[in-house]
Amino acid sequence: MTETPTEILLANPRGFCAGVERAIETVECALARYGAPIYVRHEVVHNRHVVDGLRARGAIFVENLDEIPDGATVIFSAHGVPLSVQQEAARRNLRVFDATCPLVTKVHLEVARMHTQGCEIVMIGHGHHPEVEGTMGQIKDGIHLVETAANVATLHPTRPEHLSYVTQTTLSVDDAAGIVAALRTRFPAITGPKKDDICYATQNRQDAVKRLAEQAGVDIMFVVGSKNSSNSNRLCEVAALRGVAAYLVDDSGDIDPAWLTGKKKIGVTAGASAPETLIAEVIHHLRALTGATVRELDGALETIVFPLPKGLQEKS
């Protein structure tokens, strides 16, 4: 390297959020109480290391309920499921523990309420993401997907005067705001949720990346997270939009030392589904490569805790 980095700056907050912690603990508690196998519809959270660890303990991850024997125990992932999946599970007498993040459930309830009020609904999110599929699957019709501000021009609701929107919880705050602005310009009567759908953890982690880029002045950033993690990818985008080279890494093995050439300040953060052990490993690896000191930035204090699903909570 032509220059040795002098400092590694840690975003705060970073890593696990309350919804992810609840989802993982749901699988762990179900395994402890009922024994293996425990079936999980879709990856319980989008992190390869977390999923592999639970699989080693007896969790079986499936995409469809027809892969699960009748009467077995199944856990719905943190991303939520369509109503049709809930109904099929009940019909087949599966023991269900719903690990859907409560903030995703909030969006599901908003969709149901808006639909009952006679509104057509715009879902702002990424197509084929399981959270979007689960949210759009809360009603049979009358819901439209919008992925970008440009998509708004091609939206043709049958009742534009009765239109509402909801948002995937893990979007970029800035991107979502741009799409909402485009919707309000084209459909002035459109209404939204009483409280923003983008979750507190997503917003806090994006704000922390902005502080690393704009105030701390890092010139490279590593985001610990898996490739299929929406919120981790958004952190990379937030950094890149501020002129900082950002790399999404599953673990320290993904880091190319050449990326550090000429860089003085290294930023490190992690998506909401990345465990602290992986973050510590990445920091240790970067210190070994560079000899840089480590400093953690101030940030929002997160104290939210979500209870486990009923049936797994400790009995008093």
Short mmCIF file of N, CA, C and O in Angstrom, two decimals, residues 4 6 22 25 27 50 53 57 61-62 113 132 138 142 146 148 162 231 254 261 263-264 271 273 279 288:
data_model
loop_
_atom_site.label_atom_id
_atom_site.label_comp_id
_atom_site.label_asym_id
_atom_site.label_seq_id
_atom_site.Cartn_x
_atom_site.Cartn_y
_atom_site.Cartn_z
N THR A 4 -0.67 3.86 4.63
CA THR A 4 -1.27 2.98 5.62
C THR A 4 -2.44 3.69 6.28
O THR A 4 -2.27 4.79 6.81
N THR A 6 -4.87 5.07 8.94
CA THR A 6 -4.55 5.44 10.32
C THR A 6 -5.70 5.16 11.28
O THR A 6 -5.49 5.09 12.48
N ARG A 22 -35.26 -11.19 17.65
CA ARG A 22 -36.46 -11.96 17.97
C ARG A 22 -36.60 -13.16 17.04
O ARG A 22 -36.96 -14.26 17.49
N GLU A 25 -33.98 -15.85 17.90
CA GLU A 25 -34.31 -16.47 19.18
C GLU A 25 -35.54 -17.36 19.06
O GLU A 25 -35.65 -18.37 19.76
N VAL A 27 -36.31 -19.29 16.50
CA VAL A 27 -35.83 -20.58 16.00
C VAL A 27 -35.08 -21.34 17.09
O VAL A 27 -35.29 -22.54 17.29
N VAL A 50 -25.72 -16.75 9.86
CA VAL A 50 -26.79 -17.04 10.82
C VAL A 50 -27.58 -18.27 10.37
O VAL A 50 -27.86 -19.18 11.16
N GLY A 53 -25.61 -21.47 10.75
CA GLY A 53 -25.52 -21.87 12.14
C GLY A 53 -26.78 -22.54 12.64
O GLY A 53 -26.73 -23.55 13.36
N ARG A 57 -27.89 -26.76 13.66
CA ARG A 57 -28.55 -27.15 14.91
C ARG A 57 -29.88 -27.85 14.68
O ARG A 57 -30.55 -28.24 15.63
N PHE A 61 -34.62 -25.09 6.23
CA PHE A 61 -35.17 -23.91 5.55
C PHE A 61 -35.81 -24.33 4.23
O PHE A 61 -35.18 -25.03 3.42
N VAL A 62 -37.05 -23.92 4.04
CA VAL A 62 -37.81 -24.27 2.85
C VAL A 62 -38.43 -23.00 2.27
O VAL A 62 -38.58 -22.00 2.97
N ARG A 113 -56.29 -2.36 6.73
CA ARG A 113 -57.15 -1.23 7.08
C ARG A 113 -57.47 -0.38 5.86
O ARG A 113 -58.63 0.00 5.63
N VAL A 132 -41.96 -7.83 0.54
CA VAL A 132 -42.93 -7.25 -0.39
C VAL A 132 -43.97 -8.29 -0.78
O VAL A 132 -45.18 -8.00 -0.83
N GLN A 138 -51.35 -9.72 1.55
CA GLN A 138 -52.35 -9.55 2.61
C GLN A 138 -53.75 -9.33 2.04
O GLN A 138 -54.74 -9.51 2.75
N GLY A 142 -56.13 -5.03 -5.83
CA GLY A 142 -56.16 -3.62 -5.49
C GLY A 142 -54.87 -3.09 -4.89
O GLY A 142 -54.88 -2.07 -4.21
N VAL A 146 -44.60 -0.34 -6.78
CA VAL A 146 -43.79 0.72 -7.37
C VAL A 146 -42.38 0.59 -6.81
O VAL A 146 -42.19 0.62 -5.59
N THR A 148 -39.51 2.37 -8.27
CA THR A 148 -38.74 3.59 -8.48
C THR A 148 -39.68 4.76 -8.73
O THR A 148 -40.86 4.57 -9.07
N HIS A 162 -58.93 7.59 -4.40
CA HIS A 162 -58.92 6.76 -3.18
C HIS A 162 -57.66 5.88 -3.22
O HIS A 162 -57.73 4.68 -3.45
N ASN A 231 -31.47 -4.33 3.54
CA ASN A 231 -31.00 -3.17 4.30
C ASN A 231 -29.48 -3.02 4.21
O ASN A 231 -28.97 -1.91 4.23
N ASP A 254 -13.94 -11.93 2.39
CA ASP A 254 -14.34 -11.22 1.17
C ASP A 254 -13.52 -9.96 0.92
O ASP A 254 -13.67 -9.32 -0.12
N THR A 261 -5.61 0.34 -0.70
CA THR A 261 -4.52 1.15 -1.22
C THR A 261 -4.90 2.63 -1.30
O THR A 261 -5.92 3.00 -1.90
N LYS A 263 -6.06 4.52 0.98
CA LYS A 263 -7.16 4.92 1.85
C LYS A 263 -6.63 5.23 3.26
O LYS A 263 -5.83 4.48 3.81
N LYS A 264 -7.10 6.31 3.85
CA LYS A 264 -6.63 6.72 5.17
C LYS A 264 -7.61 6.41 6.29
O LYS A 264 -7.22 6.07 7.39
N GLY A 271 -25.28 -4.53 8.33
CA GLY A 271 -26.72 -4.58 8.17
C GLY A 271 -27.39 -5.16 9.41
O GLY A 271 -26.73 -5.75 10.28
N SER A 273 -29.07 -7.69 9.97
CA SER A 273 -29.08 -9.14 10.15
C SER A 273 -27.68 -9.72 10.33
O SER A 273 -27.50 -10.94 10.31
N ILE A 279 -18.76 -8.77 12.69
CA ILE A 279 -18.22 -7.41 12.65
C ILE A 279 -16.86 -7.38 13.34
O ILE A 279 -15.90 -6.80 12.83
N ALA A 288 -5.21 -6.18 11.38
CA ALA A 288 -4.04 -6.99 11.03
C ALA A 288 -3.43 -6.54 9.71
O ALA A 288 -2.20 -6.56 9.53
#
